[in-house]
Amino acid sequence: MATSRKSFLVFSDLDGTLLDYSTYSKEEAIPALKKLEERNIPLVIVSSKTRFEIEPLLDLPNMRRTFITENGSAIFFDEEMKINTDHRVIQCGSYNLIRLGMAYPDVLKALGKAQRETGIRVRGFSGMSPAEIANYTGLDLDSAERARHREFSEPFLFCGSSHELQTLISALGDHGLICTRGGRFWHALGRCDKGMAARVTREIFATSFPSTSWITVGLGDSPNDLSLLETVDIAIVVKRHDGSSMDYSRSENQRLIQAPGIGPAGWNAVMLDLLKTL
């Protein structure tokens, strides 16, 4: 079937990108979010957050179809969306789930083994109370409890040397885990990342909506967003809360845009401008 229309397929990080780093508000991005909704352009959240943290944010129809949790560990699709894929699809409540990462109990087991083998200790969410997580993140207690309800990855604090970190990362690799850096924490997870999850999602949209030619857009601000930015047609680097921007060199045949503002304000401005081009 010949394609009849072009559309953006937007992948966005949350903390520090679509959400304010300190307040976790997306208020400044509402105008662009509304424009995406009006034009029926899918917005796929791609976050280190859990499903339980993301669900309360899905208050626009175009945000409810698909989201990616825990740094690419899993993709959740609305159960009403028809999915054509060779990946195993699992029914999970009102979602169809494709799991790319490792189950949380196995992540904790592997992380524990790596710590015992190296003698290097970390403080993970599994060992913190909701009050402690709230203190480190600025979340309220209910949100901290949702953040603690992990399914595929373990955020942790690390206070050792760079040599110790590399030793720990190597040991994690021996047990099937990778380690990625977010805005506040390190994250231990299975062998997957945001870019892998975005590629799978793009393939599913291409086969499930064959009459649409998808132009992929990715927005992020932190090192754990690099794999996402490398995957998309248009990579957008959003300024961090301190006004700095992470280094990113565009890949071949890719368009790179530096957002003009910080967090959701920059997200809003760059997306409103981009929407004028389609």
Coordinates of C-alpha atoms in Angstrom, one line a residue:
M1 CA 0.0 0.0 0.0
A2 CA 1.4 3.4 -0.9
T3 CA 1.9 5.8 1.9
S4 CA -0.7 8.6 2.0
R5 CA 0.7 10.9 4.7
K6 CA 3.7 11.9 6.7
S7 CA 3.7 12.2 10.5
F8 CA 6.2 12.7 13.3
L9 CA 6.6 9.9 15.8
V10 CA 7.9 11.7 18.9
F11 CA 10.0 10.0 21.5
S12 CA 10.7 12.1 24.7
D13 CA 12.5 11.7 27.9
L14 CA 10.7 13.0 31.0
D15 CA 12.8 14.3 33.9
G16 CA 14.6 17.5 32.9
T17 CA 13.2 17.3 29.4
L18 CA 9.4 17.3 29.2
L19 CA 9.2 17.7 33.0
D20 CA 10.9 20.4 35.0
Y21 CA 14.0 19.0 36.8
S22 CA 12.9 20.3 40.3
T23 CA 9.1 20.5 40.2
Y24 CA 8.4 17.6 37.8
S25 CA 5.8 19.9 36.1
K26 CA 5.1 19.8 32.4
E27 CA 3.1 23.0 32.5
E28 CA 5.4 25.0 30.3
A29 CA 5.1 22.3 27.5
I30 CA 1.3 22.3 27.4
P31 CA 0.9 24.4 24.3
A32 CA 3.1 22.0 22.2
L33 CA 1.5 19.0 23.8
K34 CA -1.9 20.3 22.8
K35 CA -0.7 20.8 19.2
L36 CA 0.5 17.2 19.0
E37 CA -2.9 16.1 20.3
E38 CA -4.8 18.2 17.8
R39 CA -2.8 16.8 14.9
N40 CA -3.0 13.2 16.2
I41 CA 0.8 12.9 16.4
P42 CA 1.9 10.1 18.7
L43 CA 4.1 11.0 21.7
V44 CA 6.0 8.1 23.2
I45 CA 7.4 8.7 26.7
V46 CA 10.8 7.1 27.0
S47 CA 11.9 7.3 30.6
S48 CA 13.9 5.7 33.5
K49 CA 10.6 6.0 35.4
T50 CA 8.4 3.0 36.2
R51 CA 5.1 2.3 34.6
F52 CA 3.4 3.4 37.9
E53 CA 5.1 6.8 37.7
I54 CA 4.3 7.3 34.0
E55 CA 0.6 6.4 34.1
P56 CA -0.5 9.5 36.1
L57 CA 1.1 11.7 33.4
L58 CA -0.8 10.1 30.5
D59 CA -3.6 12.7 30.5
L60 CA -3.7 13.3 26.7
P61 CA -5.0 10.8 24.2
N62 CA -1.9 10.8 22.1
M63 CA 0.2 9.9 25.1
R64 CA -1.8 6.9 26.1
R65 CA -1.0 4.6 23.2
T66 CA 2.6 3.7 23.9
F67 CA 5.3 4.4 26.5
I68 CA 8.7 3.0 27.3
T69 CA 9.8 2.4 30.9
E70 CA 13.0 1.9 32.9
N71 CA 15.5 3.1 30.3
G72 CA 14.1 0.9 27.5
S73 CA 13.5 -2.3 29.5
A74 CA 9.8 -2.5 28.4
I75 CA 7.4 -1.1 25.9
F76 CA 3.7 -0.8 26.9
F77 CA 1.1 -0.5 24.2
D78 CA -2.6 0.2 24.7
E79 CA -4.4 -3.1 24.4
E80 CA -6.7 -1.7 21.7
M81 CA -3.7 -1.0 19.4
K82 CA -3.1 -3.6 16.8
I83 CA 0.5 -4.8 17.0
N84 CA 2.3 -6.6 14.2
T85 CA 5.7 -7.9 15.5
D86 CA 7.9 -10.9 15.9
H87 CA 8.6 -10.0 19.5
R88 CA 6.8 -11.8 22.2
V89 CA 3.8 -9.8 23.3
I90 CA 2.5 -10.3 26.9
Q91 CA -0.9 -9.2 28.2
C92 CA -0.3 -6.9 31.2
G93 CA -3.5 -5.4 32.6
S94 CA -4.8 -3.0 30.0
Y95 CA -1.6 -3.1 28.1
N96 CA 0.2 -5.3 25.6
L97 CA 3.8 -5.5 26.9
I98 CA 7.1 -6.2 25.0
R99 CA 9.9 -6.9 27.5
L100 CA 13.4 -6.2 26.3
G101 CA 15.1 -6.1 29.7
M102 CA 15.5 -8.4 32.7
A103 CA 12.9 -9.0 35.5
Y104 CA 13.5 -6.9 38.6
P105 CA 14.3 -9.9 41.0
D106 CA 17.0 -11.1 38.6
V107 CA 18.4 -7.5 38.3
L108 CA 18.7 -7.4 42.1
K109 CA 20.3 -10.8 42.3
A110 CA 22.9 -9.9 39.7
L111 CA 23.6 -6.5 41.3
G112 CA 24.1 -8.3 44.7
K113 CA 26.5 -10.8 43.2
A114 CA 28.5 -8.0 41.5
Q115 CA 28.8 -6.1 44.8
R116 CA 29.9 -9.2 46.7
E117 CA 32.5 -10.1 44.1
T118 CA 34.0 -6.6 44.0
G119 CA 33.5 -5.5 47.5
I120 CA 32.0 -2.3 46.1
R121 CA 28.8 -1.2 47.7
V122 CA 25.9 1.0 46.3
R123 CA 22.7 2.2 47.7
G124 CA 19.8 1.1 45.5
F125 CA 16.1 1.9 45.7
S126 CA 15.3 -1.5 47.0
G127 CA 17.2 -0.6 50.2
M128 CA 15.7 2.9 50.6
S129 CA 12.4 3.9 52.1
P130 CA 10.0 6.1 50.2
A131 CA 11.0 9.0 52.5
E132 CA 14.7 8.5 51.6
I133 CA 13.8 8.4 47.8
A134 CA 11.7 11.5 48.3
N135 CA 14.6 13.3 50.0
Y136 CA 17.0 12.4 47.1
T137 CA 14.6 13.2 44.3
G138 CA 12.3 15.9 45.6
L139 CA 9.3 13.7 44.9
D140 CA 6.3 13.6 47.2
L141 CA 5.9 10.4 49.2
D142 CA 3.2 8.9 46.9
S143 CA 5.4 9.5 43.9
A144 CA 8.4 8.1 45.7
E145 CA 6.5 4.9 46.4
R146 CA 5.6 4.6 42.7
A147 CA 9.3 5.1 41.9
R148 CA 10.2 2.4 44.3
H149 CA 7.8 -0.1 42.6
R150 CA 10.3 -1.3 40.0
E151 CA 9.8 -4.0 37.4
F152 CA 13.0 -4.2 35.4
S153 CA 15.8 -2.0 36.8
E154 CA 17.5 -0.7 39.9
P155 CA 18.5 3.0 40.3
F156 CA 21.4 3.4 42.8
L157 CA 23.7 6.0 44.3
F158 CA 27.4 5.5 43.8
C159 CA 30.0 7.4 45.8
G160 CA 33.2 5.6 44.9
S161 CA 36.1 6.4 42.5
S162 CA 35.9 6.2 38.7
H163 CA 38.1 3.1 38.9
E164 CA 35.7 1.4 41.3
L165 CA 32.8 2.4 39.1
Q166 CA 34.5 0.7 36.0
T167 CA 35.2 -2.4 38.1
L168 CA 31.6 -2.6 39.2
I169 CA 30.3 -2.0 35.6
S170 CA 32.5 -4.8 34.4
A171 CA 31.2 -7.2 37.1
L172 CA 27.6 -6.2 36.3
G173 CA 28.4 -7.1 32.6
D174 CA 29.5 -10.5 33.7
H175 CA 26.1 -11.1 35.1
G176 CA 24.1 -9.8 32.1
L177 CA 23.6 -6.2 33.3
I178 CA 24.5 -2.8 31.9
C179 CA 24.8 0.4 33.8
T180 CA 23.6 3.8 32.6
R181 CA 23.7 7.3 34.0
G182 CA 20.6 9.3 34.5
G183 CA 20.1 12.8 35.8
R184 CA 20.3 11.8 39.5
F185 CA 21.2 8.1 39.7
W186 CA 23.0 5.3 38.0
H187 CA 20.7 2.5 36.8
A188 CA 21.4 -1.3 36.6
L189 CA 19.3 -3.1 34.0
G190 CA 19.3 -5.9 31.4
R191 CA 21.0 -5.5 28.0
C192 CA 18.8 -2.9 26.5
D193 CA 18.5 0.8 26.2
K194 CA 16.2 3.6 25.1
G195 CA 17.4 3.4 21.6
M196 CA 16.7 -0.3 21.2
A197 CA 13.2 0.2 22.6
A198 CA 12.6 3.2 20.2
R199 CA 13.7 1.1 17.2
V200 CA 11.3 -1.7 18.1
T201 CA 8.5 0.8 18.6
R202 CA 9.2 2.5 15.3
E203 CA 9.1 -0.9 13.5
I204 CA 5.8 -1.7 15.1
F205 CA 4.3 1.7 14.1
A206 CA 5.6 1.2 10.5
T207 CA 3.9 -2.2 10.2
S208 CA 0.8 -1.4 12.2
F209 CA 0.1 1.9 10.3
P210 CA 1.5 1.2 6.8
S211 CA -0.3 4.1 5.2
T212 CA 1.8 6.6 7.3
S213 CA 5.5 7.5 6.6
W214 CA 6.9 8.1 10.1
I215 CA 9.6 10.7 10.8
T216 CA 11.1 10.0 14.2
V217 CA 11.9 12.7 16.6
G218 CA 13.8 12.2 19.9
L219 CA 14.2 14.7 22.8
G220 CA 16.6 14.2 25.8
D221 CA 19.0 15.9 28.1
S222 CA 21.1 13.2 29.8
P223 CA 23.6 10.5 28.9
N224 CA 21.0 7.8 29.2
D225 CA 19.2 9.5 26.3
L226 CA 22.1 9.2 23.9
S227 CA 21.0 5.9 22.5
L228 CA 17.6 7.3 21.8
L229 CA 19.0 10.4 20.1
E230 CA 21.2 8.2 17.9
T231 CA 18.2 6.2 16.7
V232 CA 15.9 9.0 15.4
D233 CA 15.7 11.1 12.3
I234 CA 15.6 14.4 14.2
A235 CA 17.6 14.5 17.5
I236 CA 16.8 17.4 19.9
V237 CA 19.1 18.1 22.8
V238 CA 17.2 19.9 25.6
K239 CA 19.1 22.2 27.9
R240 CA 19.6 21.0 31.5
H241 CA 18.3 22.8 34.6
D242 CA 21.7 24.6 35.0
G243 CA 21.5 25.9 31.4
S244 CA 24.2 23.5 30.0
S245 CA 23.7 21.0 27.2
M246 CA 25.2 17.6 26.9
D247 CA 27.6 16.9 24.1
Y248 CA 26.0 15.1 21.1
S249 CA 27.4 14.7 17.6
R250 CA 24.7 13.9 15.0
S251 CA 24.9 10.7 13.1
E252 CA 25.0 10.5 9.3
N253 CA 21.8 11.8 7.6
Q254 CA 20.4 13.0 10.9
R255 CA 19.1 16.5 11.8
L256 CA 20.3 17.9 15.1
I257 CA 18.5 20.7 16.9
Q258 CA 19.6 22.4 20.1
A259 CA 16.5 23.4 22.1
P260 CA 16.5 27.2 22.9
G261 CA 15.4 26.8 26.5
I262 CA 15.6 24.7 29.6
G263 CA 13.5 21.6 30.2
P264 CA 9.8 21.9 29.3
A265 CA 10.1 25.5 28.2
G266 CA 12.8 24.5 25.6
W267 CA 10.7 21.4 24.8
N268 CA 7.7 23.5 24.0
A269 CA 9.6 26.1 21.9
V270 CA 11.4 23.5 19.8
M271 CA 8.4 21.4 19.2
L272 CA 6.1 24.3 18.2
D273 CA 8.8 25.3 15.6
L274 CA 9.2 21.8 14.4
L275 CA 5.5 21.3 13.9
K276 CA 5.4 24.2 11.5
T277 CA 7.6 22.2 9.1
L278 CA 5.2 19.4 8.6

